[in-house]
Amino acid sequence: MAAVPLSGAKTYSIAAIPADGIGAEVVDAGISVLRVLSRTLGTFGIEFENYDWSSERYKKTGQYMPDDALDQLRKHDAILFGAVGAPDVPDHISLWGLRLAICQPLQQYANVRPTRILPGTQSPLRRCGPGDLDWVIVRENSEGEYAGQGGRSHVGQAWETATEVSIFTRHGITRIMRFAFEVAQKRPRKLLTVVSKSNAQRNGMVLWDEVATEVGQEYPDVTVDKMLVDAMTVRMVEKPKSLDTIVATNLHADILSDLAAALAGSIGIAPTSNLDPTRQNPSMFEPIHGSAFDITGKGIANPVATFWTAVEMLAWLGEQEASEKLMKAIEKVCESGITTCDLGGTATTKQVTEAVIREIGEASG
Ligand code: NAI
Ligand code: MG
């Protein structure tokens, strides 16, 4: 086992932001696994800098992050994020104070959410095994329903009014569609489903559909179909095999990807990447799940979502071999039945982590 990376191997600098609840538990597990992988393979080095940006910090200082947070993050090659949200802070404060405060200014406009049924685990869908559900959801991550436009007036009155304005720009739609077509094109089926709601939402969503059609002409080898978001939930449940790559707005994909994770077995396995495809800014990698107050501190959080997140991070950094090795190790451990209770097992976070570490060692030994 090489103790240091081979000469010429690149060392990556990763900003770790565990934040709240089980975020700290799963990011710790992720860091241990990545360190072992780096030591075992010797093909890349990895260093972590920990940031204590969290709801605790907010409660003490009134700020989730310092003023120069984005400059600090820009020094790193990537960001590994846990989850943000605390029972005594309103969710819109925590989300906008940390996660969106990073994704939006760093223009991480493509949110990518692969979903598969891992070997040894079970979908709640009847007759749906590994291979029958293999999707990549591409979520627009910079505008749409989460653009933050709107306001409240007449607060506390019976005629109180609030608006939440969805923003759709040709620029924003074009870049996410190009990204989604490219993801679809690289997958064997070359099939992209564009999710919309242009029957009821006749402005932004119609522009969304029109730009999808225009961009699609640049990718004649990709088959495109369009689904209204409500019907999409039905298709995901009834015909999971008919889907491959999916592109949807910020809100729609947020909801559909939680459904996707549940259909694949558990929210505890699902990874997500917030990418700046221009690579001008570091991209951010995180499990889909939140801070899970109900299981925080119990040592039973499923670390697989964070491990799979690390797989995605390594692939983005160009470490394909390490990425594939880690995914294989995760699959082997799931197959062997060492899983946490969300997947029907009895293992702790630590036991799953140790099993993945053992597997990495054995695969290389
Ligand atoms: P959640 O994802 O934290 O939990 C939903 C359910 O899934 C809970 O029963 C939880 O125990 C279970 N679960 C989640 N991750 C798990 C794991 N790794 N292993 C085993 N079980 C797991 O969503 P919830 O309850 O809606 O939100 C809790 C807090 O997290 C809120 O403050 C919310 O705003 C925040 N949140 C933050 C996100 C982020 O930082 N990206 C994403 C979603 C929610
Ligand atoms: Mg969500």
PDB file of C-alpha atoms and ligand atoms in Angstrom, residues 19-20 22 26 55 81-87 89-92 94-95 98-99 113 139 254 258 266-270 272 274 284 286-296 300-306 340-343 349, ligand 1:
ATOM      1  CA  ALA A  19     -22.799  21.718   8.570  1.00  0.00           C
ATOM      2  CA  ASP A  20     -25.734  20.262  10.536  1.00  0.00           C
ATOM      3  CA  ILE A  22     -26.071  13.860  10.298  1.00  0.00           C
ATOM      4  CA  VAL A  26     -21.614  11.241   6.905  1.00  0.00           C
ATOM      5  CA  SER A  55     -26.646  26.526  12.046  1.00  0.00           C
ATOM      6  CA  PHE A  81     -21.027  19.331   1.727  1.00  0.00           C
ATOM      7  CA  GLY A  82     -23.098  17.498   4.388  1.00  0.00           C
ATOM      8  CA  ALA A  83     -26.557  18.942   5.034  1.00  0.00           C
ATOM      9  CA  VAL A  84     -27.971  22.124   6.486  1.00  0.00           C
ATOM     10  CA  GLY A  85     -31.075  22.568   8.632  1.00  0.00           C
ATOM     11  CA  ALA A  86     -31.752  22.750  12.369  1.00  0.00           C
ATOM     12  CA  PRO A  87     -35.008  22.341  14.293  1.00  0.00           C
ATOM     13  CA  VAL A  89     -33.853  27.749  12.618  1.00  0.00           C
ATOM     14  CA  PRO A  90     -36.498  28.271   9.900  1.00  0.00           C
ATOM     15  CA  ASP A  91     -35.589  26.154   6.862  1.00  0.00           C
ATOM     16  CA  HIS A  92     -35.637  29.097   4.445  1.00  0.00           C
ATOM     17  CA  SER A  94     -30.709  27.836   6.708  1.00  0.00           C
ATOM     18  CA  LEU A  95     -31.086  26.934   3.030  1.00  0.00           C
ATOM     19  CA  LEU A  98     -25.592  28.337   3.319  1.00  0.00           C
ATOM     20  CA  ARG A  99     -26.421  25.976   0.495  1.00  0.00           C
ATOM     21  CA  ARG A 113     -28.581  13.257  -9.555  1.00  0.00           C
ATOM     22  CA  ARG A 139     -31.794  19.782 -12.311  1.00  0.00           C
ATOM     23  CA  ASP A 254     -36.018  18.716  -6.462  1.00  0.00           C
ATOM     24  CA  ASP A 258     -36.536  12.607  -3.840  1.00  0.00           C
ATOM     25  CA  SER A 266     -33.661   4.962   0.182  1.00  0.00           C
ATOM     26  CA  ILE A 267     -32.899   8.661   0.368  1.00  0.00           C
ATOM     27  CA  GLY A 268     -29.827   7.464   2.289  1.00  0.00           C
ATOM     28  CA  ILE A 269     -28.034   6.321  -0.878  1.00  0.00           C
ATOM     29  CA  ALA A 270     -28.630   9.208  -3.273  1.00  0.00           C
ATOM     30  CA  THR A 272     -25.885  14.917  -5.985  1.00  0.00           C
ATOM     31  CA  ASN A 274     -23.745  20.961  -8.047  1.00  0.00           C
ATOM     32  CA  MET A 284     -20.024  21.159  -4.763  1.00  0.00           C
ATOM     33  CA  GLU A 286     -23.395  16.432  -1.353  1.00  0.00           C
ATOM     34  CA  PRO A 287     -25.805  13.667  -0.447  1.00  0.00           C
ATOM     35  CA  ILE A 288     -29.403  14.508  -1.428  1.00  0.00           C
ATOM     36  CA  HIS A 289     -30.712  13.990   2.085  1.00  0.00           C
ATOM     37  CA  GLY A 290     -31.042  16.661   4.757  1.00  0.00           C
ATOM     38  CA  SER A 291     -29.790  16.849   8.324  1.00  0.00           C
ATOM     39  CA  ALA A 292     -32.245  14.156   9.562  1.00  0.00           C
ATOM     40  CA  PHE A 293     -32.882  15.393  13.107  1.00  0.00           C
ATOM     41  CA  ASP A 294     -34.679  12.166  13.974  1.00  0.00           C
ATOM     42  CA  ILE A 295     -31.518  10.056  13.712  1.00  0.00           C
ATOM     43  CA  THR A 296     -28.767  12.612  14.460  1.00  0.00           C
ATOM     44  CA  ILE A 300     -27.090   4.932  12.132  1.00  0.00           C
ATOM     45  CA  ALA A 301     -27.071   7.435   9.257  1.00  0.00           C
ATOM     46  CA  ASN A 302     -26.467   5.714   5.956  1.00  0.00           C
ATOM     47  CA  PRO A 303     -23.088   6.941   4.666  1.00  0.00           C
ATOM     48  CA  VAL A 304     -23.635   5.425   1.191  1.00  0.00           C
ATOM     49  CA  ALA A 305     -25.101   8.658  -0.251  1.00  0.00           C
ATOM     50  CA  THR A 306     -21.917  10.468   0.765  1.00  0.00           C
ATOM     51  CA  THR A 340     -28.073   0.593   7.689  1.00  0.00           C
ATOM     52  CA  CYS A 341     -31.682   0.349   8.813  1.00  0.00           C
ATOM     53  CA  ASP A 342     -33.093   2.607   6.047  1.00  0.00           C
ATOM     54  CA  LEU A 343     -32.099  -0.203   3.646  1.00  0.00           C
ATOM     55  CA  THR A 349     -22.563   4.175   9.994  1.00  0.00           C
TER      56      THR A 349
HETATM   57  P1  NAI B   1     -34.149  14.558   5.643  1.00  0.00           P
HETATM   58  O1  NAI B   1     -33.533  14.108   4.364  1.00  0.00           O
HETATM   59  O2  NAI B   1     -33.224  15.163   6.630  1.00  0.00           O
HETATM   60  O3  NAI B   1     -34.884  13.326   6.349  1.00  0.00           O
HETATM   61  C1  NAI B   1     -36.000  12.658   5.782  1.00  0.00           C
HETATM   62  C2  NAI B   1     -36.090  11.222   6.350  1.00  0.00           C
HETATM   63  O4  NAI B   1     -35.070  10.430   5.760  1.00  0.00           O
HETATM   64  C3  NAI B   1     -35.861  11.164   7.844  1.00  0.00           C
HETATM   65  O5  NAI B   1     -36.695  10.189   8.402  1.00  0.00           O
HETATM   66  C4  NAI B   1     -34.405  10.760   7.974  1.00  0.00           C
HETATM   67  O6  NAI B   1     -34.087  10.055   9.146  1.00  0.00           O
HETATM   68  C5  NAI B   1     -34.221   9.878   6.739  1.00  0.00           C
HETATM   69  N1  NAI B   1     -32.824   9.992   6.261  1.00  0.00           N
HETATM   70  C6  NAI B   1     -32.264  11.053   5.632  1.00  0.00           C
HETATM   71  N2  NAI B   1     -30.978  10.805   5.367  1.00  0.00           N
HETATM   72  C7  NAI B   1     -30.710   9.568   5.844  1.00  0.00           C
HETATM   73  C8  NAI B   1     -29.537   8.757   5.888  1.00  0.00           C
HETATM   74  N3  NAI B   1     -28.351   9.164   5.372  1.00  0.00           N
HETATM   75  N4  NAI B   1     -29.622   7.549   6.469  1.00  0.00           N
HETATM   76  C9  NAI B   1     -30.778   7.110   6.982  1.00  0.00           C
HETATM   77  N5  NAI B   1     -31.926   7.819   6.978  1.00  0.00           N
HETATM   78  C10 NAI B   1     -31.893   9.039   6.411  1.00  0.00           C
HETATM   79  O7  NAI B   1     -35.310  15.591   5.263  1.00  0.00           O
HETATM   80  P2  NAI B   1     -36.236  16.480   6.197  1.00  0.00           P
HETATM   81  O8  NAI B   1     -36.592  15.723   7.432  1.00  0.00           O
HETATM   82  O9  NAI B   1     -37.281  16.993   5.307  1.00  0.00           O
HETATM   83  O10 NAI B   1     -35.345  17.728   6.588  1.00  0.00           O
HETATM   84  C11 NAI B   1     -34.584  17.850   7.793  1.00  0.00           C
HETATM   85  C12 NAI B   1     -33.777  19.137   7.665  1.00  0.00           C
HETATM   86  O11 NAI B   1     -32.821  19.033   6.633  1.00  0.00           O
HETATM   87  C13 NAI B   1     -34.609  20.374   7.383  1.00  0.00           C
HETATM   88  O12 NAI B   1     -34.081  21.454   8.106  1.00  0.00           O
HETATM   89  C14 NAI B   1     -34.397  20.593   5.895  1.00  0.00           C
HETATM   90  O13 NAI B   1     -34.529  21.930   5.499  1.00  0.00           O
HETATM   91  C15 NAI B   1     -32.975  20.135   5.743  1.00  0.00           C
HETATM   92  N6  NAI B   1     -32.645  19.678   4.384  1.00  0.00           N
HETATM   93  C16 NAI B   1     -31.416  20.041   3.913  1.00  0.00           C
HETATM   94  C17 NAI B   1     -30.983  19.608   2.688  1.00  0.00           C
HETATM   95  C18 NAI B   1     -29.621  19.983   2.243  1.00  0.00           C
HETATM   96  O14 NAI B   1     -28.819  20.468   3.016  1.00  0.00           O
HETATM   97  N7  NAI B   1     -29.280  19.765   1.009  1.00  0.00           N
HETATM   98  C19 NAI B   1     -31.827  18.750   1.843  1.00  0.00           C
HETATM   99  C20 NAI B   1     -33.085  18.381   2.459  1.00  0.00           C
HETATM  100  C21 NAI B   1     -33.463  18.846   3.685  1.00  0.00           C
END
